Coordinates of C-alpha atoms in Angstrom, one line a residue:
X1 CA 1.4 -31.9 -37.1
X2 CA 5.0 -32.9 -38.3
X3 CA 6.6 -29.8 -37.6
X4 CA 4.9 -29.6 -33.9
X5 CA 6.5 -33.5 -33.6
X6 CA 9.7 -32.3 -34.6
X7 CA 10.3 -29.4 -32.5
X8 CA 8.9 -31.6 -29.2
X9 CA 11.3 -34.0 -30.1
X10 CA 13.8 -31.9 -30.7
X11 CA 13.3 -30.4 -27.1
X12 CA 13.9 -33.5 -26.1
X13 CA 17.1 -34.4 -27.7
X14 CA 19.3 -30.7 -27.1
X15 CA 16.9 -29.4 -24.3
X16 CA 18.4 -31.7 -21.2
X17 CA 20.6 -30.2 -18.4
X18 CA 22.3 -31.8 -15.7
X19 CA 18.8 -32.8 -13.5
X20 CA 17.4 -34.8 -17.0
X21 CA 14.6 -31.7 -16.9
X22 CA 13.1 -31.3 -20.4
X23 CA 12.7 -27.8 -22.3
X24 CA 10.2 -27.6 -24.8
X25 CA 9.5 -24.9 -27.7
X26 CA 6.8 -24.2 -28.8
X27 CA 5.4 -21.5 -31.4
X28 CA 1.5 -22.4 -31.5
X29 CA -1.2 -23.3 -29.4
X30 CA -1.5 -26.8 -30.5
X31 CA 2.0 -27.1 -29.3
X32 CA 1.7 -25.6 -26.3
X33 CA -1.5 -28.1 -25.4
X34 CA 1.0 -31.1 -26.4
X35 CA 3.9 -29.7 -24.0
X36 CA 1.4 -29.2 -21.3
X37 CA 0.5 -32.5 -21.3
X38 CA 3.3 -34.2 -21.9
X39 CA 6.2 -32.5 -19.6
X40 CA 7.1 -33.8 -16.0
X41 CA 8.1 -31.8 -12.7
X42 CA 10.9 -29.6 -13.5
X43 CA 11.0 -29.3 -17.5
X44 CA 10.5 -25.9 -18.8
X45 CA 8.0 -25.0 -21.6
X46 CA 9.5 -21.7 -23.6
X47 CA 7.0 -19.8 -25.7
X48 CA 8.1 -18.4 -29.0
X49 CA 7.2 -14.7 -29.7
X50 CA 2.7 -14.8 -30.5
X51 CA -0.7 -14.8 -29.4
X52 CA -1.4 -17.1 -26.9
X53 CA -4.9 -18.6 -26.0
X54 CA -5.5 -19.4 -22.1
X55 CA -4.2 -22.4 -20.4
X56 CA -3.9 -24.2 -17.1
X57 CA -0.9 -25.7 -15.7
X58 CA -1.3 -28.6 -13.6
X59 CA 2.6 -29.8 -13.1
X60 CA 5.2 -28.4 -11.5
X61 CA 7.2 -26.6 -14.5
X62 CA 8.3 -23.2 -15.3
X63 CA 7.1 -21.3 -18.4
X64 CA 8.5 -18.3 -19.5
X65 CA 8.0 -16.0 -23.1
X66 CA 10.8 -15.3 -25.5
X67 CA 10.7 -12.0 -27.3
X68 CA 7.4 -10.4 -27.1
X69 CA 4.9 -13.5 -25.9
X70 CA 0.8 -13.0 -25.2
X71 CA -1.4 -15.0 -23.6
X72 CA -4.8 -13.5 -25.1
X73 CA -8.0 -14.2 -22.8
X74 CA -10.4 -12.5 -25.4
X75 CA -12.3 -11.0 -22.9
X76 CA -13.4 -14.2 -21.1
X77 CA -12.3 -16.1 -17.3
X78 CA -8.7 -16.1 -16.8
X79 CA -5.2 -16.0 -18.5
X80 CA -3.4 -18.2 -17.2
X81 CA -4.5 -21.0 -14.3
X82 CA -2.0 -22.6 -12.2
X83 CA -3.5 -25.4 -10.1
X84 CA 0.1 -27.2 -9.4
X85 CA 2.5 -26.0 -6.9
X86 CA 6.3 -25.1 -7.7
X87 CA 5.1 -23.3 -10.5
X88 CA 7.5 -20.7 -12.6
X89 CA 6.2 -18.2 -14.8
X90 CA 8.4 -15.1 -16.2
X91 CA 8.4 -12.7 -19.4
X92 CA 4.9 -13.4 -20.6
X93 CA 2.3 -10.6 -21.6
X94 CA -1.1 -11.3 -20.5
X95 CA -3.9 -9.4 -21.2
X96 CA -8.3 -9.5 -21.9
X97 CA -9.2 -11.8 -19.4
X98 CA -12.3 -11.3 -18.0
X99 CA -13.8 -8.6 -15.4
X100 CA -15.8 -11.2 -13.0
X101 CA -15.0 -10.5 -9.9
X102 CA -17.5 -13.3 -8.4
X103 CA -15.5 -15.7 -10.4
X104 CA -12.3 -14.8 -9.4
X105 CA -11.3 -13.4 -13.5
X106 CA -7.9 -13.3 -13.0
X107 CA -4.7 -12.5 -15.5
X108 CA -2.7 -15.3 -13.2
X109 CA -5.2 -16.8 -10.7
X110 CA -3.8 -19.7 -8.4
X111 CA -5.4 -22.4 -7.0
X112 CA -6.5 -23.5 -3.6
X113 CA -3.0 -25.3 -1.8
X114 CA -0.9 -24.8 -4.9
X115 CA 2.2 -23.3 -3.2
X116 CA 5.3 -21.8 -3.8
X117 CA 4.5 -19.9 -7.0
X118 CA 7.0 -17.6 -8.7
X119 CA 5.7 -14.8 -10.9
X120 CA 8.7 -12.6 -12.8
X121 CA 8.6 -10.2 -15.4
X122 CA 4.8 -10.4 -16.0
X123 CA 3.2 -7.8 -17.8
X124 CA -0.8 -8.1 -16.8
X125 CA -3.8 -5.6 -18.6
X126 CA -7.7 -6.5 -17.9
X127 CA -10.6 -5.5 -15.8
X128 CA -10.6 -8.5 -13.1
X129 CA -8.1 -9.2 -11.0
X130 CA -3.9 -9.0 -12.1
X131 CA -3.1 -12.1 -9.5
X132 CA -5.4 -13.9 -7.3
X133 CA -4.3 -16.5 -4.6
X134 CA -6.4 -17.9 -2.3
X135 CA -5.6 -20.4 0.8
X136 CA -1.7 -21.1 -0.6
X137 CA 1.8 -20.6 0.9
X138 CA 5.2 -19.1 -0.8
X139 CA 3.7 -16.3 -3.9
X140 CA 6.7 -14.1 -4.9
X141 CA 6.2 -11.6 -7.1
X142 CA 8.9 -10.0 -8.6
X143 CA 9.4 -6.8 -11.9
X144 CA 5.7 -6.9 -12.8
X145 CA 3.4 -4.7 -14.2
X146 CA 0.1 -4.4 -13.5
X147 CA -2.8 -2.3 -15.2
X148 CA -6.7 -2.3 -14.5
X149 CA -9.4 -1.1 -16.5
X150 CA -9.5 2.6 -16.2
X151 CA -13.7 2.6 -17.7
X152 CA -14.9 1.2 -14.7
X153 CA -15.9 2.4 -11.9
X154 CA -12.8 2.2 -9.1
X155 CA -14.6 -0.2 -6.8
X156 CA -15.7 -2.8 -10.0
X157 CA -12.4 -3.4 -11.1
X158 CA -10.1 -6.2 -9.8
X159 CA -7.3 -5.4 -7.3
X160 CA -3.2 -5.4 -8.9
X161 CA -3.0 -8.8 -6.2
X162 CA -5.4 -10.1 -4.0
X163 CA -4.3 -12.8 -1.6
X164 CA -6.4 -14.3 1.1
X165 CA -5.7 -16.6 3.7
X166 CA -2.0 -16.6 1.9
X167 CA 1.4 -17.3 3.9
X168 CA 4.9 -16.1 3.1
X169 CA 3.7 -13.4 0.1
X170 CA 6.3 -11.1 -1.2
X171 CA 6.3 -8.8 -4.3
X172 CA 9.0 -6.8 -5.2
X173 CA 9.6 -3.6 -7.9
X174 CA 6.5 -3.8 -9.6
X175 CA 3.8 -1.5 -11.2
X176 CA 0.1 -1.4 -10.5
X177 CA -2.2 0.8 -12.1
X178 CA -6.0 1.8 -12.3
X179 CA -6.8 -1.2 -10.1
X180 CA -9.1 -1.5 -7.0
X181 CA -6.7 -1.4 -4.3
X182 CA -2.9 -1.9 -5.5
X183 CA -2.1 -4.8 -2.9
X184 CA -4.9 -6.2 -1.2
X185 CA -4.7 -8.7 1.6
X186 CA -6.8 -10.9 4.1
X187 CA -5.4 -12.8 6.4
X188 CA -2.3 -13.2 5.3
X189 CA 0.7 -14.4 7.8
X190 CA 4.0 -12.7 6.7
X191 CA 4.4 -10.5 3.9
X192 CA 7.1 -8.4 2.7
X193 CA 6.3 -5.4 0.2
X194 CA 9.7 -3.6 -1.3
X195 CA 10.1 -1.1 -4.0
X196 CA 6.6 -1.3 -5.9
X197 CA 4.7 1.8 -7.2
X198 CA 0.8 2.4 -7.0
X199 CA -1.2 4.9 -9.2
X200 CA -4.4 5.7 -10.1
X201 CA -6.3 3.3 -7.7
X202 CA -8.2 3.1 -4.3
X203 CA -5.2 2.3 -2.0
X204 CA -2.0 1.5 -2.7
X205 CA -1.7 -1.2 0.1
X206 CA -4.6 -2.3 1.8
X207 CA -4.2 -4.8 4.5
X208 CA -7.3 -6.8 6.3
X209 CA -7.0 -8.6 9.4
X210 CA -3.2 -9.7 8.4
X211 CA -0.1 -10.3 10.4
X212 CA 3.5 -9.7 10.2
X213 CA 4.2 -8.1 7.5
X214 CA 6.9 -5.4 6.4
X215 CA 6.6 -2.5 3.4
X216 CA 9.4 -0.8 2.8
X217 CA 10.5 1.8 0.0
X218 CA 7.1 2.1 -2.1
X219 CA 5.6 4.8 -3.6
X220 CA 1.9 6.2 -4.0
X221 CA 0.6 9.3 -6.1
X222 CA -2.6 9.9 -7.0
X223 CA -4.4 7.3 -5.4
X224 CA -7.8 7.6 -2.7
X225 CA -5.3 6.2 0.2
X226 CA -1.4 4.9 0.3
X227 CA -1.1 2.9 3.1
X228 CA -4.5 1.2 4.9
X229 CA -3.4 -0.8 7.9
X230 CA -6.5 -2.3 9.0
X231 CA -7.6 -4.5 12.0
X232 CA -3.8 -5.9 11.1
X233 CA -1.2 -6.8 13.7
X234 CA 2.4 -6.3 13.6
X235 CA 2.8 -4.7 10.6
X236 CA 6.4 -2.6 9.9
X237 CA 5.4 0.5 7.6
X238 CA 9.0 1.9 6.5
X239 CA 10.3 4.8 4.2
X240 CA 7.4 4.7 2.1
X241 CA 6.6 8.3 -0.1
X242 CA 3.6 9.3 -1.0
X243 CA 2.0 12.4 -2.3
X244 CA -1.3 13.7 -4.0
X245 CA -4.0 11.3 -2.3
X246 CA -7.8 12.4 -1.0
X247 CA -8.6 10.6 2.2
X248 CA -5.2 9.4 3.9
X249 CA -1.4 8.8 3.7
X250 CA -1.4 6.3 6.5
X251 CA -4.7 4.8 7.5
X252 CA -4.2 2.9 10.9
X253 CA -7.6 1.4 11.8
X254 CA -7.7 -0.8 14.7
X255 CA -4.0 -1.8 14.1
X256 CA -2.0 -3.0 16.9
X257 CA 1.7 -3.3 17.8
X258 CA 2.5 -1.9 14.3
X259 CA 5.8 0.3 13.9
X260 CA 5.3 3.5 11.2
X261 CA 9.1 4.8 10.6
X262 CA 10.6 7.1 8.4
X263 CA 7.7 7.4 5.8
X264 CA 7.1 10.9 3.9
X265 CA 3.7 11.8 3.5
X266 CA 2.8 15.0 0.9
X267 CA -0.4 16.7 0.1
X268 CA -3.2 15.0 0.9
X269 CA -6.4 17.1 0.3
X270 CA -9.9 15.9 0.1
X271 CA -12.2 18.2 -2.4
X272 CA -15.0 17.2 -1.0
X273 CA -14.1 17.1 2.8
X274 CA -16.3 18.6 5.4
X275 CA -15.3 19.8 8.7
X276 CA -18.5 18.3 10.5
X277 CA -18.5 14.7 9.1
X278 CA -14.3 14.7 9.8
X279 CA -13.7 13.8 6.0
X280 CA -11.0 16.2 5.7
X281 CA -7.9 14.3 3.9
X282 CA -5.0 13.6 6.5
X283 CA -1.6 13.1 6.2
X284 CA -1.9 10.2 9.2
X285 CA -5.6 9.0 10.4
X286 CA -5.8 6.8 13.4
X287 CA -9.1 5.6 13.9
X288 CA -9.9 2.7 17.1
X289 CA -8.0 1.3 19.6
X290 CA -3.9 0.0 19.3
X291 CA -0.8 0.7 20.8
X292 CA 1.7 1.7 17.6
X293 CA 4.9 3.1 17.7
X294 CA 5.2 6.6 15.2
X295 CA 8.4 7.9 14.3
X296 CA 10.6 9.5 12.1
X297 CA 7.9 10.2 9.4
X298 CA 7.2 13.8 7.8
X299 CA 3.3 14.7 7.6
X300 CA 3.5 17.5 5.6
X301 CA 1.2 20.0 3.4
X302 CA -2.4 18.3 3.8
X303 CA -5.6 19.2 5.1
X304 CA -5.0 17.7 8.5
X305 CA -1.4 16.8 9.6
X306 CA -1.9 13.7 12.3
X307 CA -6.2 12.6 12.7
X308 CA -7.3 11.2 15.8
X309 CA -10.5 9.8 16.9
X310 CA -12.1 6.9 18.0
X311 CA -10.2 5.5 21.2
X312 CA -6.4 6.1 19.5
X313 CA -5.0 7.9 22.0
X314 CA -3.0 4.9 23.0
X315 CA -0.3 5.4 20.3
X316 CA 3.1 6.4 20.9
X317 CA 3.9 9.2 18.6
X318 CA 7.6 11.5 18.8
X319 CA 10.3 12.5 16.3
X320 CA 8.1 13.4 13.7
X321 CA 8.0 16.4 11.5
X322 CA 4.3 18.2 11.5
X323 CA 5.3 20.5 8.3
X324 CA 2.6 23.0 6.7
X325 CA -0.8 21.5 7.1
X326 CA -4.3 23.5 7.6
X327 CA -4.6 21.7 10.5
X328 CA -1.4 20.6 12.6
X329 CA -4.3 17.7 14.6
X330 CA -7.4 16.9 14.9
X331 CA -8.3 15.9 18.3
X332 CA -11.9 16.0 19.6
X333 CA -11.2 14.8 22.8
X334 CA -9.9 15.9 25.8
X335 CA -8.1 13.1 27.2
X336 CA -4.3 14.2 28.4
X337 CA -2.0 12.8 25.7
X338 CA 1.5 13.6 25.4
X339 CA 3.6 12.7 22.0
X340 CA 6.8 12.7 23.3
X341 CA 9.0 10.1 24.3
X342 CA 12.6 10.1 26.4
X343 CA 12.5 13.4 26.2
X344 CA 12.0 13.6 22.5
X345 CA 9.0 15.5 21.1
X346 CA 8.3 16.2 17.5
X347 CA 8.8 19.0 15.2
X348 CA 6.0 21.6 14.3
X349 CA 6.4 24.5 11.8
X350 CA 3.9 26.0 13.5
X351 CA 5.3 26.5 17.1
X352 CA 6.4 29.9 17.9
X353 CA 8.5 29.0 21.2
X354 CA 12.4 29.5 22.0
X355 CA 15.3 27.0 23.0
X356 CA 17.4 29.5 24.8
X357 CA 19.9 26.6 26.9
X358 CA 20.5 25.5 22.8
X359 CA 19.5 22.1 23.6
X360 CA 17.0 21.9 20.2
X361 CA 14.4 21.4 22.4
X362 CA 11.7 24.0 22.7
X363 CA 11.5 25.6 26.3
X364 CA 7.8 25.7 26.5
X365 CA 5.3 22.5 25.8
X366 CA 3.6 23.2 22.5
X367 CA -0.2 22.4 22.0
X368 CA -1.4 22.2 18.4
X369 CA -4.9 22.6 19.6
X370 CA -7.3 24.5 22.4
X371 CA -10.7 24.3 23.9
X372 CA -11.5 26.4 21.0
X373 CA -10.5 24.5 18.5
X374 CA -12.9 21.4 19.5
X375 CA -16.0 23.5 19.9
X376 CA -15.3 24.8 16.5
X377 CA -14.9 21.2 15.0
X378 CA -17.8 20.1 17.1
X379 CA -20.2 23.0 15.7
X380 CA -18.9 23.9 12.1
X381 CA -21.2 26.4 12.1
X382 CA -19.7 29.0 13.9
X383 CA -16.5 28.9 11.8
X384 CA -17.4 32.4 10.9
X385 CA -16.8 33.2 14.4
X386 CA -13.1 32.3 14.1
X387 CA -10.9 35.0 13.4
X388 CA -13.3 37.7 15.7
X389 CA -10.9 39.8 18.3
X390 CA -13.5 38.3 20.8
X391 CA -12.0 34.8 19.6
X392 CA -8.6 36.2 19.4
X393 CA -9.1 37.6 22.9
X394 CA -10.4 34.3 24.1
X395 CA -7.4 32.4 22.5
X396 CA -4.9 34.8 24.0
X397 CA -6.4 34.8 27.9
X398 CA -6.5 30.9 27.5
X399 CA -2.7 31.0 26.6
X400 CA -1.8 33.5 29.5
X401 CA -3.6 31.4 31.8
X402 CA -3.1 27.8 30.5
X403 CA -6.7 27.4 30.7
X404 CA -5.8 24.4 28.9
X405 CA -3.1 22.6 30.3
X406 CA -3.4 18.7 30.4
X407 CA -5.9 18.9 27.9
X408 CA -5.8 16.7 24.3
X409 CA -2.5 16.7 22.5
X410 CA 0.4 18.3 24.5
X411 CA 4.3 17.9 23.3
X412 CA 6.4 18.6 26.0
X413 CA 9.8 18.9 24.1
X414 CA 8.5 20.0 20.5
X415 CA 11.9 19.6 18.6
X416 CA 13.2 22.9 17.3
X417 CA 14.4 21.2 13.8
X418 CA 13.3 18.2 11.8
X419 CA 14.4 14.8 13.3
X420 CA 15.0 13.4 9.4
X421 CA 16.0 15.3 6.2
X422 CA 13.4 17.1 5.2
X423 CA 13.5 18.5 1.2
X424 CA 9.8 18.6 0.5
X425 CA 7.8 17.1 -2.3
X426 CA 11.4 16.4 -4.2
X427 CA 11.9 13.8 -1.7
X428 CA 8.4 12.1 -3.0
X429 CA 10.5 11.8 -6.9
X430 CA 13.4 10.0 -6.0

C-alpha cells in the first residue's frame, strides 16, 4: 500500500510538463486501478514491464507499456475497454481475451461515441475480435500486430478490425493474421488503408456497404480473397500485391464509381472450382451492376484472368496486363463490350496479332473468347469435345468469317507490351 502511495505521488511531483498533465507509474494491478481512477484528461498512466489484468478506461488519457507490458484477459470478455473519447494507447501486449463474437470479445473494443481513438504499437493474440468500434468517429491505427486463433474454424474467429457505422478510420503498417476477414467494414464514411499485410484469413479487406475510402500499398498471400469491394461506393483500390488466394484477387460486387489502379494480382487458383457452378478462382471477379474505372493492374497466372457476370458489363476496363491465366475471361454473355479506352486497349499474352505501322498497338481487335467458348461454359459436359479437329475446324471458320464480331468482350487496340512493369511473382515480395 505504502509503496503504491509513494510511486502515485511521486508521479505527481517529477511527472508534470508544460500543460500541468500528470504521468503515473505503475508496476501492479492495484496501482493501475488507483491511477485509473484518480487521473484527469490528458495525464498519462505508463505500465511497468508485467502481467496485466483487464481494465476500462473512462477518461481521456493515454497509456502506453514500457519494456515488455501484458494485459492478460485469461480467456474471458475483453482486454482492454475504452468507453472515453481521446483515448491513447501504444506498446502494450494484449492477449487471451475471450472468443464471443455475440458479445463483442474484443483485445481493444471501443465504445458507442467514444471518438478519436489512437491505437500504436499494439501487439493483439485471441480468438474474438483484435479491435472492435462501433458507431464512433477518428480510430487510427498504426504498427500493430494482429493474430487470431488458428483452431477455429475461419468463419468463428473474430476479424484483425471490425468497425461499423465508423467515420474517419485509418490503419497503417500493421500485421493481421489467422483472423476472419483482415479489415472488415460496414458503413463506414472515409477510410484510408496503407502499407498493412494480411495472411492466413478470409479476406484481407472486406468492405460492406462503405464509402470513400482509399487502400493503397498492402499485401495478401494466402488468404480465401484480398480485396472484397462490396455494395461500397467510391472506393480507390491502389498498388496493392497479392498472390496465392482461392476465390479472388479483386472482388467488385455491386461497387460503384470505384477506381482499381496499378494493383498486381498472382495465382489465384481454387482446388475445388467447377466450371459449371463458375467457382473457378479469378484474378478480378465483377459480379452486379457499377460503373468502375480498371487500369493499370496485372491479372496474371490464375484460373480465370478478369470474371464477369451478373449485369457488370458497365465497367470501364483498358491498360491492363492479362498475363498467363487458364482462362484470359469469362464472359457468358453476349452483350458487345469493348475494354478499350482513347484508343488504349490492354495487353494479352495470349494474342497472336501483328503491329506492323510500330504503333504498339495490335492491328487486328483481339477477342479472348468465341461462341464456343460460352456453350462450353454453359454445358461443362462436353469439355471433352474441346480439342476435336471438328472444334478446331469450327474455331477456325468462325475466325475467317468473324462469325463473332460484336459479340462479348472485344479489345480493339490490345497493347503489344505491358502498360506497367511487369517482373512476375518477385513483384508480389517487395
Amino acid at each position: 500500500m505504502m509503496k503504491g502511495c509513494l510511486g502515485l505521488l511521486l508521479a505527481f511531483v517529477l511527472g508534470t510538463n508544460a500543460a500541468d498533465a500528470t504521468v503515473y507509474r505503475v508496476a501492479d494491478d492495484a496501482q493501475l486501478a488507483r491511477a485509473l481512477q484518480q487521473a484527469v484528461e490528458e495525464d498519462e498512466l505508463v505500465l511497468e514491464p508485467g502481467v496485466y489484468a483487464p481494465f476500462t478506461i473512462e477518461k481521456e488519457i493515454t497509456v502506453r507499456g514500457e519494456g515488455g507490458v501484458v494485459v492478460d484477459a485469461k480467456g474471458k470478455g475483453s482486454g482492454i475497454i475504452v468507453k472515453s473519447a481521446y483515448v491513447k494507447l501504444k506498446d502494450l501486449h494484449i492477449r487471451n481475451f475471450g472468443g464471443d463474437l455475440y458479445e463483442r470479445d474484443a483485445g481493444v473494443r471501443v465504445w458507442q461515441h467514444k471518438n478519436y481513438i489512437h491505437l500504436e504499437n499494439l501487439t493483439i493474440e485471441g480468438p474474438g475480435f483484435g479491435i472492435r468500434a462501433d458507431s464512433m468517429g477518428g480510430l487510427t491505427v498504426k504498427n500493430c500486430a494482429v493474430q487470431g486463433d488458428a483452431s477455429r474454424h475461419i468463419l468463428d474467429r473474430g476479424d484483425g478490425i471490425y468497425a461499423k457505422y465508423v467515420t474517419n478510420l485509418k490503419v497503417f503498417d500493421s500485421r493481421f493474421a489467422r483472423t476472419r476477414d483482415g479489415i472488415y467494414i460496414e458503413n463506414v464514411d472515409g477510410s484510408e488503408f496503407v502499407g498493412n499485410y494480411f495472411t492466413e484469413a478470409q479476406y484481407g479487406i472486406h468492405w460492406m456497404y462503405s464509402r470513400n475510402s482509399k487502400a493503397v500499398k498492402n499485401r495478401a498471400e494466402n488468404v480465401v480473397g484480398a480485396w472484397a469491394v462490396m455494395s461500397t461506393n467510391r472506393a480507390d483500390v491502389y498498388d496493392n500485391v497479392s498472390y496465392d488466394t482461392v476465390e479472388f484477387g479483386i472482388l467488385l460486387n455491386v461497387a460503384d464509381a470505384c477506381r482499381i489502379k496499378n494493383n498486381r494480382v498472382y495465382d489465384v487458383h481454387n482446388p475445388r472450382g467447377q466450371k459449371l457452378l463458375d467457382t473457378e478462382g479469378k484474378a478480378l471477379f465483377i459480379y452486379g451492376p457499377g460503373v468502375n474505372q480498371i487500369t493499370k493492374n496485372v491479372f496474371s497466372t490464375s484460373d480465370v484472368g478478369i470474371g464477369l457476370a451478373m449485369s457488370g458489363e458497365a465497367n470501364q476496363i483498358w491498360e491492363n496486363a492479362i498475363v498467363d491465366n487458364k482462362i484470359q475471361v469469362r464472359y457468358v454473355g453476349e452483350a458487345p463490350l469493348q475494354w478499350s479506352r482513347k484508343g488504349k486497349g490492354n495487353y494479352w499474352s495470349s494474342y497472336l496479332g501483328w503491329d506492323l505501322n510500330h504503333d504498339k498497338i495490335g492491328d487486328k481487335p483481339y477477342q479472348p473468347n468465341d461462341s464456343l467458348d460460352r456453350i462450353f461454359w454453359i454445358y461443362p459436359e462436353a469439355q471433352f469435345l474441346m480439342d476435336s479437329p471438328v472444334v478446331a475446324l469450327l474455331r477456325w471458320l468462325a475466325d475467317q468469317f468473324e462469325i463473332d464480331r460484336g459479340k462479348g468482350v472485344t479489345d480493339a487496340y490490345p497493347l503489344m507490351l505491358p502498360p506497367i512493369t511487369y517482373e512476375g511473382r518477385r513483384d508480389a515480395h517487395r
